[in-house]
Coordinates of C-alpha atoms in Angstrom, one line a residue:
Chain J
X1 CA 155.6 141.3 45.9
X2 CA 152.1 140.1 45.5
X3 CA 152.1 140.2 41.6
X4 CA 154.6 137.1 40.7
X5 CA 152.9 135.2 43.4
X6 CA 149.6 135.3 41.7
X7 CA 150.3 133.4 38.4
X8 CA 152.4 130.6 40.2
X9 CA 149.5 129.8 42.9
X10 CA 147.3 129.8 39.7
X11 CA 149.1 128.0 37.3
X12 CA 149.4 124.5 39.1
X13 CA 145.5 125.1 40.1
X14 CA 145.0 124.9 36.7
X15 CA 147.3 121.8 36.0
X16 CA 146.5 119.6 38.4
X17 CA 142.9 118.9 37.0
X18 CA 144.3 118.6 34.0
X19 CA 146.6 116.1 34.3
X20 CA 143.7 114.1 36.4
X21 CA 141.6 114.1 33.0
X22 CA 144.4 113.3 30.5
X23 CA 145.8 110.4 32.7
X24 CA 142.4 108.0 32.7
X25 CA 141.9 108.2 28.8
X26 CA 145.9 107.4 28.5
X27 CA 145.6 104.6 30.2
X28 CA 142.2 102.8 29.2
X29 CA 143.3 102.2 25.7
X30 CA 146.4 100.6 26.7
X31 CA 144.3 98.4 29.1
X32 CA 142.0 97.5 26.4
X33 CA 145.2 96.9 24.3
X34 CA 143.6 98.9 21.5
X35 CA 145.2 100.7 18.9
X36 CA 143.7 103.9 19.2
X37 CA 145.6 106.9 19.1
X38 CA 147.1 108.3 22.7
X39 CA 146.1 112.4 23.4
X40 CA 147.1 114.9 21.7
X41 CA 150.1 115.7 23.9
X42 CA 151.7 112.5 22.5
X43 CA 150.6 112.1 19.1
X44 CA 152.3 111.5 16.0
X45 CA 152.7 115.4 14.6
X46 CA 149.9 113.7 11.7
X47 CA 147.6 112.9 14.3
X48 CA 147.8 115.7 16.0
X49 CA 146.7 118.0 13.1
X50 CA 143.5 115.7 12.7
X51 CA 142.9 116.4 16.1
X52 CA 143.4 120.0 16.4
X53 CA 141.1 119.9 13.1
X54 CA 138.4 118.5 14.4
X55 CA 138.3 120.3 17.7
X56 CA 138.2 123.7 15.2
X57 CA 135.3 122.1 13.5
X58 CA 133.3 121.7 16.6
X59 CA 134.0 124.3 17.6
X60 CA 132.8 126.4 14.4
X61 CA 129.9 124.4 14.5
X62 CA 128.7 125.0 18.0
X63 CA 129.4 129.2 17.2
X64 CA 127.6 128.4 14.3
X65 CA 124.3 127.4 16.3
X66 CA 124.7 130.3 18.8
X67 CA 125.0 132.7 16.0
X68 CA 121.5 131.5 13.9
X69 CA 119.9 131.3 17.4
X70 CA 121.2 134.9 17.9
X71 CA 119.9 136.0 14.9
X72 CA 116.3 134.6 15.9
X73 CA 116.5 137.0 19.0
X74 CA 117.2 139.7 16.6
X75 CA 114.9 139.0 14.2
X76 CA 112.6 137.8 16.7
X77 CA 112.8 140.3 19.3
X78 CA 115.5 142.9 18.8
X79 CA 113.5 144.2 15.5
X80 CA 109.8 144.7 17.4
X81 CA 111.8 146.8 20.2
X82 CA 113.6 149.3 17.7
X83 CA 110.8 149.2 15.1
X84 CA 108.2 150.4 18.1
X85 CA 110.5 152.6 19.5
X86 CA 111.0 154.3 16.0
X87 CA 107.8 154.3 15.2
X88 CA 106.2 155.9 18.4
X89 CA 108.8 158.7 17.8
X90 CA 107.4 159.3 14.1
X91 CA 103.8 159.2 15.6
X92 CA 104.9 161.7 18.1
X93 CA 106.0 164.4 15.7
X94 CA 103.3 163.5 13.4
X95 CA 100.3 164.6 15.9
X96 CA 101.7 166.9 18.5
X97 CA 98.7 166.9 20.7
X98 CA 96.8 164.0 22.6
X99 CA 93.9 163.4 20.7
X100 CA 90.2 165.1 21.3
X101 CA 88.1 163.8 23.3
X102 CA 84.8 165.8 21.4
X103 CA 82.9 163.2 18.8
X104 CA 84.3 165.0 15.5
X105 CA 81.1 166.3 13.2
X106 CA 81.3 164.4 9.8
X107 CA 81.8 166.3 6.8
X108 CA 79.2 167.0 4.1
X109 CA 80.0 165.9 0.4
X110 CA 83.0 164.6 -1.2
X111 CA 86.1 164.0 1.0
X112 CA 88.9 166.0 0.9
X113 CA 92.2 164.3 -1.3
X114 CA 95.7 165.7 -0.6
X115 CA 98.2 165.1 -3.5
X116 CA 100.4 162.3 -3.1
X117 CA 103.6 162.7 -1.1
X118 CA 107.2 162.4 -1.9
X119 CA 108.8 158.8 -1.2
X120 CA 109.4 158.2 2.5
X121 CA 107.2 161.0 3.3
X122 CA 105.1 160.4 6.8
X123 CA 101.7 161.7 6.1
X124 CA 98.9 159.7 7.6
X125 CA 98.2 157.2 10.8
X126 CA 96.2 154.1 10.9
X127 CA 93.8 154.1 13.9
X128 CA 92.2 149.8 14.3
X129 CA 90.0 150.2 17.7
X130 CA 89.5 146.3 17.2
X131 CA 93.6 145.9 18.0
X132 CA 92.9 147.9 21.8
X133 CA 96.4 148.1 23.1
X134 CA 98.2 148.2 20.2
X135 CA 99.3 152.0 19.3
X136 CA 98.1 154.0 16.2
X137 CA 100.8 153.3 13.1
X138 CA 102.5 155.5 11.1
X139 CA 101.8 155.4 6.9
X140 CA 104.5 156.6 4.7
X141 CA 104.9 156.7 0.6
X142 CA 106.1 153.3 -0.9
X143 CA 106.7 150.0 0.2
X144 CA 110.3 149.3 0.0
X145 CA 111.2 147.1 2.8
X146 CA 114.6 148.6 3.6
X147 CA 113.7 152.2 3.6
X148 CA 109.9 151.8 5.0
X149 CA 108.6 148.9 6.0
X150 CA 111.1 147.8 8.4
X151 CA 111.8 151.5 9.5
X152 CA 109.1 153.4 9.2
X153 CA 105.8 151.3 9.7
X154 CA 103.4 151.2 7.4
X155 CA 103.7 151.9 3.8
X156 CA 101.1 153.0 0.8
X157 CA 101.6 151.4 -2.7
X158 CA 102.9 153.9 -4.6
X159 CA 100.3 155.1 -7.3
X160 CA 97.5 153.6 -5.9
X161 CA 94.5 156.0 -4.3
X162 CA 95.3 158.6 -1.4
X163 CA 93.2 158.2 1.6
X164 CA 89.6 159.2 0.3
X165 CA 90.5 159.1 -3.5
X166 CA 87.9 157.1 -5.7
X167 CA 90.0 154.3 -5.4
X168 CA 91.8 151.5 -3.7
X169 CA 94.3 153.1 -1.1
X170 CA 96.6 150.1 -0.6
X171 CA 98.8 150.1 2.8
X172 CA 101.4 147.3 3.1
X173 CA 102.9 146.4 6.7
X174 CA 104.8 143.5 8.4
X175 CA 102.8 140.6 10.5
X176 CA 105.8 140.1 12.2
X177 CA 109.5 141.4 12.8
X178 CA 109.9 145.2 12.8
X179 CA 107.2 146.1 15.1
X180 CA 104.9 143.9 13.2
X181 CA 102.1 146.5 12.6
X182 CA 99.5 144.4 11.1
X183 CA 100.1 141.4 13.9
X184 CA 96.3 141.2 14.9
X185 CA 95.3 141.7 11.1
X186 CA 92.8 137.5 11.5
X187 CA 91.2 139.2 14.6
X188 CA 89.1 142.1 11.6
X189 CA 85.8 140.9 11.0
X190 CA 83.2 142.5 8.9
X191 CA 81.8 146.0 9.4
X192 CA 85.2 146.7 11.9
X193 CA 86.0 150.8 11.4
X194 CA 89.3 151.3 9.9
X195 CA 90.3 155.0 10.7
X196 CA 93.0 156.7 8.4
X197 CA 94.0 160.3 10.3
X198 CA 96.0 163.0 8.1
X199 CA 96.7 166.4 9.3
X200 CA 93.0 167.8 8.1
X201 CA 90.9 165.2 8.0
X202 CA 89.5 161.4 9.6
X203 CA 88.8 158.9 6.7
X204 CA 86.6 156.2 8.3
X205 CA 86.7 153.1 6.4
X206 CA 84.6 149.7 7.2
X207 CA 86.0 146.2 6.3
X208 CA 83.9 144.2 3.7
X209 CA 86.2 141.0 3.2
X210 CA 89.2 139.3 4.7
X211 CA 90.9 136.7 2.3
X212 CA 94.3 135.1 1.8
X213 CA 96.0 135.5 -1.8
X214 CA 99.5 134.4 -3.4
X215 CA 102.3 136.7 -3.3
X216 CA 101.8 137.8 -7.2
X217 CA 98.2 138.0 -7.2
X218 CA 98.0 142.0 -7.5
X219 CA 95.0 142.7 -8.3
X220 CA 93.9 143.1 -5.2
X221 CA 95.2 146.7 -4.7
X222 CA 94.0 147.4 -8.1
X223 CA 91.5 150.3 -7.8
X224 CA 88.9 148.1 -8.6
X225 CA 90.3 144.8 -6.1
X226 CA 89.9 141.7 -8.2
X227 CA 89.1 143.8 -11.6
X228 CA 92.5 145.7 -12.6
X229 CA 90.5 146.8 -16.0
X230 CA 87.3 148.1 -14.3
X231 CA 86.9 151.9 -13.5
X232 CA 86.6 152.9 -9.9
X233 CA 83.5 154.6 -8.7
X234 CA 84.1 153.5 -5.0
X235 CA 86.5 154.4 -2.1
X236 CA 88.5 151.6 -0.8
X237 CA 90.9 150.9 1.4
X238 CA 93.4 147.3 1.2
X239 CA 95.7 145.9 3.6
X240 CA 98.6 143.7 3.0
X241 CA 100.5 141.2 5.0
X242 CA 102.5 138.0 5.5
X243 CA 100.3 135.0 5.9
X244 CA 100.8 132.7 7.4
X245 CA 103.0 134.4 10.2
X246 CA 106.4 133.9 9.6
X247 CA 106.3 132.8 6.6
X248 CA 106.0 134.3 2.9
X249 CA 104.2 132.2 1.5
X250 CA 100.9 133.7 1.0
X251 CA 99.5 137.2 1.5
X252 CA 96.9 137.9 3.9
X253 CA 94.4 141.0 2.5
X254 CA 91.8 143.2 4.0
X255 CA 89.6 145.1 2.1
X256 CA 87.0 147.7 3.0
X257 CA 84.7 150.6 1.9
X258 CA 84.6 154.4 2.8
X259 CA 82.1 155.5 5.3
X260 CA 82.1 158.9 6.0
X261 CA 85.2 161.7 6.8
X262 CA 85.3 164.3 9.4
X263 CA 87.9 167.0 10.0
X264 CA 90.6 166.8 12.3
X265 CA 89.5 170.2 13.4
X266 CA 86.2 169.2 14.6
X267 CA 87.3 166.3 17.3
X268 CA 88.0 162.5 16.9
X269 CA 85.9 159.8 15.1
X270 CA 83.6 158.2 17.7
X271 CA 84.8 154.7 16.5
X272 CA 87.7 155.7 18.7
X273 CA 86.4 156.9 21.6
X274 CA 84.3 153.8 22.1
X275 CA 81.0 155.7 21.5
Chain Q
X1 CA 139.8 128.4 18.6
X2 CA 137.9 128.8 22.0
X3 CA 141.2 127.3 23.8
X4 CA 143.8 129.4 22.3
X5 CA 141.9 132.7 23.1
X6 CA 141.1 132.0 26.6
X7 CA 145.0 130.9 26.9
X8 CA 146.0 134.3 25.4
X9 CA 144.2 136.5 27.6
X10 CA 146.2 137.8 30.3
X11 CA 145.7 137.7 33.7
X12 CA 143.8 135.5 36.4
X13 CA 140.8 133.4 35.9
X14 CA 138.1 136.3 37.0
X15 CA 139.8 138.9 34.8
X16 CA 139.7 136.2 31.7
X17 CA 136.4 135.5 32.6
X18 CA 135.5 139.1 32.2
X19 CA 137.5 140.0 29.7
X20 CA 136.1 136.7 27.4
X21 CA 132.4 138.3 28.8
X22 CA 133.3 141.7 27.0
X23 CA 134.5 140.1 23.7
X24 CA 131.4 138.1 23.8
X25 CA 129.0 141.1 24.1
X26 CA 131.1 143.1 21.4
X27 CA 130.6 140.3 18.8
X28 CA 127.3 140.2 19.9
X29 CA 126.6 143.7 19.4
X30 CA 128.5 143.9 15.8
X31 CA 126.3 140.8 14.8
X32 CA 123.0 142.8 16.3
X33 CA 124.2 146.2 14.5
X34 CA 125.9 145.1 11.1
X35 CA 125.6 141.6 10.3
X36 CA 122.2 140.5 10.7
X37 CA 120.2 143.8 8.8
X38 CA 122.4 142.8 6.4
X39 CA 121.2 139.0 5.9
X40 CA 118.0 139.6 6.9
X41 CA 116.6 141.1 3.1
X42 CA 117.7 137.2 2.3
X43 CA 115.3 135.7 4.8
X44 CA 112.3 133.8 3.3
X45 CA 109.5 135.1 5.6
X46 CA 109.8 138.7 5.9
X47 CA 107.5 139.6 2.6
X48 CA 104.5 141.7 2.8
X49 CA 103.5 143.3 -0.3
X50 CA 102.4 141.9 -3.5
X51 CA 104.0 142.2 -6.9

């Protein structure tokens, strides 16, 4: 009983109001003896065709607006929240255990080198104590956008120096979008620690210079930064990113020098337990 | 386009309503899942490497 009721108290709700709006718009055209075409409900069938065309067209362009400003929320937003998310789940199988709180001992002589991994392969962490708040990030083999930097975190230039190597080890990351790992890379000044941790050892690394390059200039994760001829006989460490923010304009670099290495074994570098 | 979907959804106003709210949060979610990663390697300001 109550179901054919329903649709006939609705449908002349929904008309009245209706024919309220239509009837004004009829009418002031005649009064203003104009010839401008009556509403669609009368119109030639010509006229009613341009009509329905250009209420589609609005229509697409107003979706078209909410869609872009939908991606921006994605891009924006949505990215930052997966990215983390992946990424502290990475971190979390990568070091099991909450880190030590004994001052590790550094080693003596030459730092350890492990052999370069496979593509994709997790195998180090980036501690910054000058970002405080922002978590530790993951470094994996390559830089391929796709299949590390927007998934993964951090990613090491493929053939340049591992983490301790004579050399430049070169770590590429996103400034913003996709957890934007290098976000806070203008707040480095000189002499900030840099700490690299793999499974055996801390490589603690000291920023020398800060300076903002074009996109093709790549000599700056040569092992030799600025000299891609020259032999190495120091251990470095660069960082890339997007500069300025949100734009790819430029490159922003960091470079800096090996200070000493400790193993994992013996505690954590005092750099990060504020010591 | 907006119009002709709203008129061919069945049912009262707060069942359209809700029913225009779902398809709205599907599209949404397709665009969030699919569509955008997809577009986003064309994006200008995304590069971070050099080379």
């Amino acid at each position: 009983m109550k179901r054919p009721r329903m649709p006939q108290l609705h449908v002349p709700r929904l008309r009245v109001p209706r024919l309220r709006k239509v009837r004004p718009s009829v009418l002031r055209p005649r009064a203003r003896g104009s010839a401008q075409a009556p509403p669609v409900r009368h119109a030639r069938p010509l006229a009613r065709v341009a009509y329905t065309a250009i209420g589609v067209l609005g229509e697409l362009l107003i979706t078209l607006g909410l869609f872009l400003l939908a991606f921006l929320a994605w891009q924006l937003w949505w990215t930052d929240v997966e990215a983390n998310r992946a990424q502290a789940q990475i971190l979390d199988e990568l070091v099991p255990a909450p880190l030590s709180t004994q001052v590790a001992v550094p080693g003596e002589g030459d730092p350890p080198v492990m052999a370069a991994p496979a593509l994709r392969e997790t195998f180090a962490a980036l501690h910054v104590p000058r970002w405080e708040g922002d978590p530790p990030r993951p470094i994996s083999e390559g830089t391929d956008r796709a299949t590390v930097l927007d998934v993964l975190g951090l990613g090491h230039y493929v053939g340049t120096a591992m983490p301790g190597e004579i050399g430049n080890f070169a770590v590429a990351g996103h400034r913003t979008t996709y957890g934007r790992p290098f976000h806070r890379v203008e707040e480095l000044g000189i002499g900030d620690p840099l700490v690299v941790w793999t499974q055996d050892t801390w490589y603690v690394y000291r920023v020398t210079s800060t300076l903002i390059v074009m996109p093709n200039q790549v000599d700056v994760i040569a092992p030799v930064p600025g000299d891609p001829t020259a032999v190495p006989t120091e251990r470095m460490i660069t960082l890339t990113t997007c500069h300025p923010m949100f734009s790819a304009r430029e490159r922003f670099i960091v470079h800096g020098v090996f200070e000493y290495w400790a193993p994992t074994s013996t505690g954590t570098p005092a750099e990060l337990l504020g010591r | 386009m907006y119009g002709w979907i709203w008129r061919h959804l069945p049912g009262p106003v707060p069942v359209r309503a809700l029913i225009a709210l779902v398809l709205v949060a599907g599209v949404v979610a397709a665009c969030f899942q699919w569509v955008f990663p997809a577009i986003s390697p064309l994006m200008p300001f995304n590069d971070t490497t050099v080379g």
